[in-house]
PDB file of C-alpha atoms in Angstrom:
ATOM      1  CA  UNK L   1      43.674-241.408 -73.933  1.00 62.00           C
ATOM      2  CA  UNK L   2      46.036-239.833 -71.447  1.00 72.00           C
ATOM      3  CA  UNK L   3      47.833-236.751 -70.184  1.00 80.00           C
ATOM      4  CA  UNK L   4      51.594-236.503 -70.571  1.00 85.00           C
ATOM      5  CA  UNK L   5      53.458-236.105 -67.281  1.00 88.00           C
ATOM      6  CA  UNK L   6      55.132-232.857 -68.329  1.00 89.00           C
ATOM      7  CA  UNK L   7      51.721-231.141 -68.112  1.00 89.00           C
ATOM      8  CA  UNK L   8      51.047-232.183 -64.524  1.00 90.00           C
ATOM      9  CA  UNK L   9      51.550-229.990 -61.397  1.00 90.00           C
ATOM     10  CA  UNK L  10      53.818-232.604 -59.856  1.00 92.00           C
ATOM     11  CA  UNK L  11      56.152-232.449 -62.841  1.00 92.00           C
ATOM     12  CA  UNK L  12      56.466-228.687 -62.349  1.00 93.00           C
ATOM     13  CA  UNK L  13      57.341-229.299 -58.710  1.00 93.00           C
ATOM     14  CA  UNK L  14      60.140-231.725 -59.577  1.00 94.00           C
ATOM     15  CA  UNK L  15      61.425-229.409 -62.297  1.00 94.00           C
ATOM     16  CA  UNK L  16      61.701-226.701 -59.644  1.00 94.00           C
ATOM     17  CA  UNK L  17      63.520-229.134 -57.312  1.00 92.00           C
ATOM     18  CA  UNK L  18      66.056-229.835 -60.043  1.00 93.00           C
ATOM     19  CA  UNK L  19      66.416-226.167 -60.961  1.00 93.00           C
ATOM     20  CA  UNK L  20      67.104-225.330 -57.311  1.00 92.00           C
ATOM     21  CA  UNK L  21      70.175-227.609 -57.297  1.00 92.00           C
ATOM     22  CA  UNK L  22      71.389-226.924 -60.835  1.00 92.00           C
ATOM     23  CA  UNK L  23      71.465-223.160 -60.434  1.00 92.00           C
ATOM     24  CA  UNK L  24      73.108-223.159 -57.006  1.00 91.00           C
ATOM     25  CA  UNK L  25      76.296-221.126 -56.619  1.00 90.00           C
ATOM     26  CA  UNK L  26      79.077-221.025 -54.066  1.00 89.00           C
ATOM     27  CA  UNK L  27      76.896-218.647 -52.049  1.00 90.00           C
ATOM     28  CA  UNK L  28      74.053-221.136 -51.839  1.00 89.00           C
ATOM     29  CA  UNK L  29      70.573-221.322 -53.389  1.00 91.00           C
ATOM     30  CA  UNK L  30      68.997-218.261 -55.036  1.00 92.00           C
ATOM     31  CA  UNK L  31      66.003-217.170 -52.965  1.00 91.00           C
ATOM     32  CA  UNK L  32      63.548-217.128 -55.890  1.00 93.00           C
ATOM     33  CA  UNK L  33      64.282-220.785 -56.657  1.00 92.00           C
ATOM     34  CA  UNK L  34      63.823-221.720 -53.003  1.00 92.00           C
ATOM     35  CA  UNK L  35      60.559-219.813 -52.728  1.00 93.00           C
ATOM     36  CA  UNK L  36      59.254-221.413 -55.928  1.00 92.00           C
ATOM     37  CA  UNK L  37      59.721-224.827 -54.336  1.00 92.00           C
ATOM     38  CA  UNK L  38      58.353-223.829 -50.922  1.00 91.00           C
ATOM     39  CA  UNK L  39      55.210-222.245 -52.359  1.00 91.00           C
ATOM     40  CA  UNK L  40      54.176-225.539 -53.947  1.00 91.00           C
ATOM     41  CA  UNK L  41      51.450-227.320 -52.015  1.00 88.00           C
ATOM     42  CA  UNK L  42      53.549-230.473 -52.326  1.00 89.00           C
ATOM     43  CA  UNK L  43      56.124-228.859 -50.053  1.00 90.00           C
ATOM     44  CA  UNK L  44      53.409-228.035 -47.552  1.00 86.00           C
ATOM     45  CA  UNK L  45      52.238-231.640 -47.758  1.00 85.00           C
ATOM     46  CA  UNK L  46      55.706-232.830 -46.762  1.00 87.00           C
ATOM     47  CA  UNK L  47      56.076-230.462 -43.813  1.00 85.00           C
ATOM     48  CA  UNK L  48      53.943-227.349 -43.630  1.00 86.00           C
ATOM     49  CA  UNK L  49      55.442-226.044 -40.402  1.00 87.00           C
ATOM     50  CA  UNK L  50      59.058-226.274 -41.518  1.00 86.00           C
ATOM     51  CA  UNK L  51      58.207-224.724 -44.874  1.00 88.00           C
ATOM     52  CA  UNK L  52      56.562-221.714 -43.216  1.00 90.00           C
ATOM     53  CA  UNK L  53      59.531-221.263 -40.891  1.00 89.00           C
ATOM     54  CA  UNK L  54      62.003-221.193 -43.768  1.00 89.00           C
ATOM     55  CA  UNK L  55      59.793-218.815 -45.743  1.00 91.00           C
ATOM     56  CA  UNK L  56      59.563-216.472 -42.784  1.00 92.00           C
ATOM     57  CA  UNK L  57      63.339-216.591 -42.302  1.00 90.00           C
ATOM     58  CA  UNK L  58      63.947-215.664 -45.945  1.00 91.00           C
ATOM     59  CA  UNK L  59      61.600-212.675 -45.793  1.00 91.00           C
ATOM     60  CA  UNK L  60      62.595-211.547 -42.306  1.00 92.00           C
ATOM     61  CA  UNK L  61      66.350-211.592 -42.975  1.00 91.00           C
ATOM     62  CA  UNK L  62      65.903-210.440 -46.585  1.00 92.00           C
ATOM     63  CA  UNK L  63      68.088-213.280 -47.854  1.00 90.00           C
ATOM     64  CA  UNK L  64      69.227-213.301 -51.465  1.00 93.00           C
ATOM     65  CA  UNK L  65      71.059-216.600 -51.183  1.00 92.00           C
ATOM     66  CA  UNK L  66      70.160-219.360 -48.753  1.00 89.00           C
ATOM     67  CA  UNK L  67      73.458-220.981 -47.644  1.00 88.00           C
ATOM     68  CA  UNK L  68      74.096-224.699 -47.777  1.00 86.00           C
ATOM     69  CA  UNK L  69      73.670-226.671 -44.584  1.00 76.00           C
ATOM     70  CA  UNK L  70      76.884-227.930 -43.116  1.00 64.00           C
ATOM     71  CA  UNK L  71      77.132-231.543 -41.970  1.00 50.00           C
ATOM     72  CA  UNK L  72      76.707-230.498 -38.334  1.00 49.00           C
ATOM     73  CA  UNK L  73      73.847-228.103 -39.107  1.00 51.00           C
ATOM     74  CA  UNK L  74      71.101-230.583 -39.909  1.00 50.00           C
ATOM     75  CA  UNK L  75      67.696-229.383 -38.834  1.00 50.00           C
ATOM     76  CA  UNK L  76      65.076-231.604 -37.257  1.00 52.00           C
ATOM     77  CA  UNK L  77      63.243-231.731 -40.578  1.00 70.00           C
ATOM     78  CA  UNK L  78      64.441-234.196 -43.236  1.00 76.00           C
ATOM     79  CA  UNK L  79      62.754-232.379 -46.120  1.00 82.00           C
ATOM     80  CA  UNK L  80      64.439-229.016 -45.343  1.00 81.00           C
ATOM     81  CA  UNK L  81      67.752-230.832 -44.931  1.00 82.00           C
ATOM     82  CA  UNK L  82      67.377-232.242 -48.444  1.00 83.00           C
ATOM     83  CA  UNK L  83      66.465-228.882 -49.916  1.00 84.00           C
ATOM     84  CA  UNK L  84      69.384-227.048 -48.355  1.00 84.00           C
ATOM     85  CA  UNK L  85      72.039-229.726 -48.860  1.00 86.00           C
ATOM     86  CA  UNK L  86      74.603-229.111 -51.589  1.00 83.00           C
ATOM     87  CA  UNK L  87      74.443-231.463 -54.567  1.00 84.00           C
ATOM     88  CA  UNK L  88      77.760-232.042 -56.331  1.00 84.00           C
ATOM     89  CA  UNK L  89      77.404-235.191 -58.445  1.00 89.00           C
ATOM     90  CA  UNK L  90      74.667-236.484 -60.739  1.00 91.00           C
ATOM     91  CA  UNK L  91      74.230-239.469 -58.427  1.00 90.00           C
ATOM     92  CA  UNK L  92      73.588-237.073 -55.526  1.00 90.00           C
ATOM     93  CA  UNK L  93      70.945-235.296 -57.604  1.00 91.00           C
ATOM     94  CA  UNK L  94      69.162-238.550 -58.494  1.00 93.00           C
ATOM     95  CA  UNK L  95      69.225-239.716 -54.876  1.00 92.00           C
ATOM     96  CA  UNK L  96      67.855-236.343 -53.783  1.00 90.00           C
ATOM     97  CA  UNK L  97      64.931-236.620 -56.221  1.00 93.00           C
ATOM     98  CA  UNK L  98      64.306-240.245 -55.285  1.00 92.00           C
ATOM     99  CA  UNK L  99      64.280-239.467 -51.544  1.00 91.00           C
ATOM    100  CA  UNK L 100      61.741-236.670 -51.973  1.00 92.00           C
ATOM    101  CA  UNK L 101      59.665-238.925 -54.228  1.00 92.00           C
ATOM    102  CA  UNK L 102      59.598-241.638 -51.538  1.00 91.00           C
ATOM    103  CA  UNK L 103      58.677-239.150 -48.819  1.00 89.00           C
ATOM    104  CA  UNK L 104      55.918-237.672 -50.940  1.00 90.00           C
ATOM    105  CA  UNK L 105      54.576-241.107 -51.801  1.00 91.00           C
ATOM    106  CA  UNK L 106      54.128-242.003 -48.143  1.00 88.00           C
ATOM    107  CA  UNK L 107      52.160-238.781 -47.640  1.00 87.00           C
ATOM    108  CA  UNK L 108      49.930-239.314 -50.682  1.00 88.00           C
ATOM    109  CA  UNK L 109      49.137-242.917 -49.770  1.00 88.00           C
ATOM    110  CA  UNK L 110      47.638-241.703 -46.466  1.00 83.00           C
ATOM    111  CA  UNK L 111      45.039-239.642 -48.351  1.00 79.00           C
ATOM    112  CA  UNK L 112      42.510-241.439 -50.569  1.00 76.00           C
ATOM    113  CA  UNK L 113      41.682-238.158 -52.320  1.00 80.00           C
ATOM    114  CA  UNK L 114      45.256-237.926 -53.648  1.00 82.00           C
ATOM    115  CA  UNK L 115      45.062-240.880 -56.024  1.00 82.00           C
ATOM    116  CA  UNK L 116      45.592-238.707 -59.097  1.00 83.00           C
ATOM    117  CA  UNK L 117      48.754-237.146 -57.617  1.00 88.00           C
ATOM    118  CA  UNK L 118      49.919-240.622 -56.594  1.00 89.00           C
ATOM    119  CA  UNK L 119      49.580-241.821 -60.197  1.00 87.00           C
ATOM    120  CA  UNK L 120      51.606-238.809 -61.343  1.00 89.00           C
ATOM    121  CA  UNK L 121      54.269-239.558 -58.749  1.00 92.00           C
ATOM    122  CA  UNK L 122      54.611-243.197 -59.818  1.00 91.00           C
ATOM    123  CA  UNK L 123      55.209-242.033 -63.382  1.00 91.00           C
ATOM    124  CA  UNK L 124      57.775-239.460 -62.284  1.00 93.00           C
ATOM    125  CA  UNK L 125      59.507-242.015 -60.073  1.00 93.00           C
ATOM    126  CA  UNK L 126      59.875-244.321 -63.102  1.00 93.00           C
ATOM    127  CA  UNK L 127      61.506-241.421 -64.996  1.00 93.00           C
ATOM    128  CA  UNK L 128      63.930-240.857 -62.127  1.00 94.00           C
ATOM    129  CA  UNK L 129      64.896-244.542 -62.104  1.00 94.00           C
ATOM    130  CA  UNK L 130      65.247-244.497 -65.881  1.00 93.00           C
ATOM    131  CA  UNK L 131      67.761-241.654 -65.612  1.00 93.00           C
ATOM    132  CA  UNK L 132      69.536-243.460 -62.751  1.00 93.00           C
ATOM    133  CA  UNK L 133      70.040-246.519 -65.009  1.00 93.00           C
ATOM    134  CA  UNK L 134      71.534-244.273 -67.694  1.00 91.00           C
ATOM    135  CA  UNK L 135      74.073-242.567 -65.437  1.00 90.00           C
ATOM    136  CA  UNK L 136      75.018-245.951 -63.921  1.00 89.00           C
ATOM    137  CA  UNK L 137      76.023-247.141 -67.391  1.00 89.00           C
ATOM    138  CA  UNK L 138      77.360-243.819 -68.711  1.00 85.00           C
ATOM    139  CA  UNK L 139      79.895-242.820 -66.107  1.00 79.00           C
ATOM    140  CA  UNK L 140      80.886-239.803 -68.197  1.00 83.00           C
ATOM    141  CA  UNK L 141      77.641-237.967 -67.319  1.00 87.00           C
ATOM    142  CA  UNK L 142      78.845-235.542 -64.655  1.00 87.00           C
ATOM    143  CA  UNK L 143      76.991-232.324 -65.486  1.00 91.00           C
ATOM    144  CA  UNK L 144      73.861-231.684 -63.393  1.00 91.00           C
ATOM    145  CA  UNK L 145      72.250-229.901 -66.331  1.00 93.00           C
ATOM    146  CA  UNK L 146      72.339-233.195 -68.253  1.00 93.00           C
ATOM    147  CA  UNK L 147      70.018-234.653 -65.635  1.00 92.00           C
ATOM    148  CA  UNK L 148      67.762-231.632 -65.967  1.00 92.00           C
ATOM    149  CA  UNK L 149      67.710-232.098 -69.749  1.00 93.00           C
ATOM    150  CA  UNK L 150      66.985-235.833 -69.569  1.00 92.00           C
ATOM    151  CA  UNK L 151      64.176-235.280 -67.077  1.00 93.00           C
ATOM    152  CA  UNK L 152      62.464-232.790 -69.391  1.00 92.00           C
ATOM    153  CA  UNK L 153      62.952-235.086 -72.380  1.00 91.00           C
ATOM    154  CA  UNK L 154      61.540-238.201 -70.704  1.00 91.00           C
ATOM    155  CA  UNK L 155      58.491-236.595 -69.043  1.00 91.00           C
ATOM    156  CA  UNK L 156      56.463-236.117 -72.296  1.00 89.00           C
ATOM    157  CA  UNK L 157      57.041-239.797 -73.121  1.00 87.00           C
ATOM    158  CA  UNK L 158      55.117-240.939 -70.050  1.00 85.00           C
ATOM    159  CA  UNK L 159      51.343-240.676 -69.965  1.00 83.00           C
ATOM    160  CA  UNK L 160      48.824-240.573 -67.153  1.00 79.00           C
ATOM    161  CA  UNK L 161      46.165-242.892 -68.531  1.00 74.00           C
ATOM    162  CA  UNK L 162      42.511-241.893 -68.204  1.00 68.00           C
ATOM    163  CA  UNK L 163      41.400-245.189 -66.720  1.00 67.00           C
ATOM    164  CA  UNK L 164      38.839-245.521 -63.933  1.00 63.00           C
ATOM    165  CA  UNK L 165      36.139-247.710 -62.483  1.00 65.00           C
ATOM    166  CA  UNK L 166      33.505-248.208 -65.239  1.00 66.00           C
ATOM    167  CA  UNK L 167      30.552-248.014 -62.825  1.00 69.00           C
ATOM    168  CA  UNK L 168      31.874-245.324 -60.508  1.00 70.00           C
ATOM    169  CA  UNK L 169      33.254-241.822 -60.756  1.00 69.00           C
ATOM    170  CA  UNK L 170      34.093-239.664 -63.767  1.00 71.00           C
ATOM    171  CA  UNK L 171      34.805-241.281 -67.120  1.00 72.00           C
ATOM    172  CA  UNK L 172      36.619-239.391 -69.895  1.00 72.00           C
ATOM    173  CA  UNK L 173      35.818-240.662 -73.370  1.00 75.00           C
ATOM    174  CA  UNK L 174      36.126-239.604 -76.977  1.00 74.00           C
ATOM    175  CA  UNK L 175      33.051-239.095 -79.130  1.00 76.00           C
ATOM    176  CA  UNK L 176      33.574-242.464 -80.835  1.00 78.00           C
ATOM    177  CA  UNK L 177      33.631-244.276 -77.477  1.00 77.00           C
ATOM    178  CA  UNK L 178      30.234-242.836 -76.537  1.00 78.00           C
ATOM    179  CA  UNK L 179      28.652-244.909 -79.323  1.00 77.00           C
ATOM    180  CA  UNK L 180      29.160-248.042 -77.211  1.00 79.00           C
ATOM    181  CA  UNK L 181      26.733-246.788 -74.551  1.00 80.00           C
ATOM    182  CA  UNK L 182      23.147-245.517 -74.309  1.00 82.00           C
ATOM    183  CA  UNK L 183      22.432-242.513 -72.119  1.00 83.00           C
ATOM    184  CA  UNK L 184      19.258-241.487 -70.313  1.00 86.00           C
ATOM    185  CA  UNK L 185      20.319-237.893 -69.607  1.00 87.00           C
ATOM    186  CA  UNK L 186      22.688-235.806 -71.717  1.00 85.00           C
ATOM    187  CA  UNK L 187      23.914-232.259 -71.057  1.00 84.00           C
ATOM    188  CA  UNK L 188      25.797-230.608 -73.922  1.00 79.00           C
ATOM    189  CA  UNK L 189      27.960-227.575 -73.125  1.00 75.00           C
ATOM    190  CA  UNK L 190      29.125-225.158 -75.842  1.00 69.00           C
ATOM    191  CA  UNK L 191      29.196-227.627 -78.741  1.00 71.00           C
ATOM    192  CA  UNK L 192      27.889-225.261 -81.395  1.00 65.00           C
ATOM    193  CA  UNK L 193      29.486-224.667 -84.789  1.00 61.00           C
ATOM    194  CA  UNK L 194      33.285-224.907 -84.760  1.00 64.00           C
ATOM    195  CA  UNK L 195      33.310-227.172 -81.729  1.00 67.00           C
ATOM    196  CA  UNK L 196      31.184-230.099 -82.881  1.00 71.00           C
ATOM    197  CA  UNK L 197      32.023-230.645 -85.665  1.00 67.00           C
ATOM    198  CA  UNK L 198      35.432-229.046 -85.521  1.00 67.00           C
ATOM    199  CA  UNK L 199      35.131-227.464 -88.968  1.00 64.00           C
ATOM    200  CA  UNK L 200      37.935-227.025 -91.497  1.00 67.00           C
ATOM    201  CA  UNK L 201      40.683-228.112 -89.125  1.00 61.00           C
ATOM    202  CA  UNK L 202      42.333-230.812 -91.278  1.00 60.00           C
ATOM    203  CA  UNK L 203      45.846-229.742 -92.284  1.00 64.00           C
ATOM    204  CA  UNK L 204      46.828-231.055 -95.705  1.00 72.00           C
ATOM    205  CA  UNK L 205      49.162-230.173 -98.572  1.00 76.00           C
ATOM    206  CA  UNK L 206      46.531-231.425-101.033  1.00 83.00           C
ATOM    207  CA  UNK L 207      44.205-228.621-102.220  1.00 84.00           C
ATOM    208  CA  UNK L 208      40.483-229.073-101.686  1.00 83.00           C
ATOM    209  CA  UNK L 209      39.765-229.137-105.470  1.00 87.00           C
ATOM    210  CA  UNK L 210      42.311-231.917-105.957  1.00 88.00           C
ATOM    211  CA  UNK L 211      40.648-233.974-103.244  1.00 87.00           C
ATOM    212  CA  UNK L 212      37.287-233.545-104.953  1.00 88.00           C
ATOM    213  CA  UNK L 213      38.764-234.478-108.312  1.00 89.00           C
ATOM    214  CA  UNK L 214      40.288-237.735-107.111  1.00 90.00           C
ATOM    215  CA  UNK L 215      37.604-238.649-104.597  1.00 88.00           C
ATOM    216  CA  UNK L 216      39.715-238.146-101.493  1.00 88.00           C
ATOM    217  CA  UNK L 217      38.032-237.471 -98.118  1.00 85.00           C
ATOM    218  CA  UNK L 218      37.533-233.804 -97.237  1.00 84.00           C
ATOM    219  CA  UNK L 219      36.401-231.935 -94.133  1.00 80.00           C
ATOM    220  CA  UNK L 220      32.798-232.544 -95.201  1.00 82.00           C
ATOM    221  CA  UNK L 221      33.321-236.295 -94.811  1.00 84.00           C
ATOM    222  CA  UNK L 222      34.697-235.678 -91.335  1.00 81.00           C
ATOM    223  CA  UNK L 223      31.612-233.586 -90.543  1.00 81.00           C
ATOM    224  CA  UNK L 224      29.446-236.479 -91.721  1.00 84.00           C
ATOM    225  CA  UNK L 225      31.155-238.867 -89.321  1.00 83.00           C
ATOM    226  CA  UNK L 226      30.662-236.422 -86.451  1.00 81.00           C
ATOM    227  CA  UNK L 227      27.002-236.041 -87.401  1.00 81.00           C
ATOM    228  CA  UNK L 228      26.523-239.814 -87.413  1.00 83.00           C
ATOM    229  CA  UNK L 229      28.057-240.138 -83.923  1.00 80.00           C
ATOM    230  CA  UNK L 230      26.066-237.141 -82.702  1.00 79.00           C
ATOM    231  CA  UNK L 231      22.745-238.625 -83.784  1.00 80.00           C
ATOM    232  CA  UNK L 232      23.672-242.048 -82.476  1.00 78.00           C
ATOM    233  CA  UNK L 233      24.588-241.111 -78.926  1.00 75.00           C
ATOM    234  CA  UNK L 234      21.524-238.970 -78.182  1.00 78.00           C
ATOM    235  CA  UNK L 235      19.019-241.089 -80.150  1.00 79.00           C
ATOM    236  CA  UNK L 236      17.947-243.123 -77.099  1.00 80.00           C
ATOM    237  CA  UNK L 237      18.274-240.325 -74.553  1.00 84.00           C
ATOM    238  CA  UNK L 238      15.261-239.385 -72.427  1.00 87.00           C
ATOM    239  CA  UNK L 239      16.485-235.890 -71.553  1.00 88.00           C
ATOM    240  CA  UNK L 240      18.782-233.718 -73.679  1.00 84.00           C
ATOM    241  CA  UNK L 241      19.918-230.260 -72.542  1.00 83.00           C
ATOM    242  CA  UNK L 242      22.035-228.091 -74.849  1.00 77.00           C
ATOM    243  CA  UNK L 243      23.630-225.074 -73.176  1.00 72.00           C
ATOM    244  CA  UNK L 244      26.054-222.355 -74.228  1.00 66.00           C
ATOM    245  CA  UNK L 245      27.383-219.172 -72.617  1.00 62.00           C
ATOM    246  CA  UNK L 246      28.419-217.570 -75.886  1.00 62.00           C
ATOM    247  CA  UNK L 247      26.764-214.250 -76.717  1.00 61.00           C
ATOM    248  CA  UNK L 248      26.588-214.985 -80.434  1.00 56.00           C
ATOM    249  CA  UNK L 249      25.025-218.340 -81.191  1.00 50.00           C
ATOM    250  CA  UNK L 250      25.456-219.750 -84.677  1.00 43.00           C
TER     251      UNK L 250
END
């Protein structure tokens, strides 16, 4: 079991970082793209003070485009320098993403409560390096939008595995996996009809009557399997609480 990286908050942050550079014009970066990046809590994690200062400048001066930083205009903050620097080549874009990834990693490592975000970042960093290896081989890739496309294509292929310490913390399991354990206390939330079992949710081109005729499994067989697991996992429980917030209970 796992969660694909494209569904994580950190992936959204990096997508915004790429969009910021890809949609830049000769006038600079469009203010909405800059604000979208700055409003992320990952930006605040990198440098909260500098982020607030830039946000205040945008609002105070009513900027539509935030100009590129010149070589002699570097601020004291590395993160803001990276955001406001112009990206011309695909290699520049990859280096920009890699540098922010490294800076963010050093911040996340300092906080033990950020282990989930750190796992996300390691997956995203592997995607960045995968794209780097492609552009190193394919010298013809010069469009920044190609990097944006590849990033969005590779993210769903990486998963954040639901793996933890077996005797500590939260464990996420499927119904079948629960059969390997006995529980003393069970709390069931909103698992009435249509949830457990799922009901007639099996998509098939074979009509129900044809399945009956030729002895093929139907949704009733699936319900039977769910019923077997249901009975098995609460059979040895000492306390069982079933709770629902639905107004109409089936």
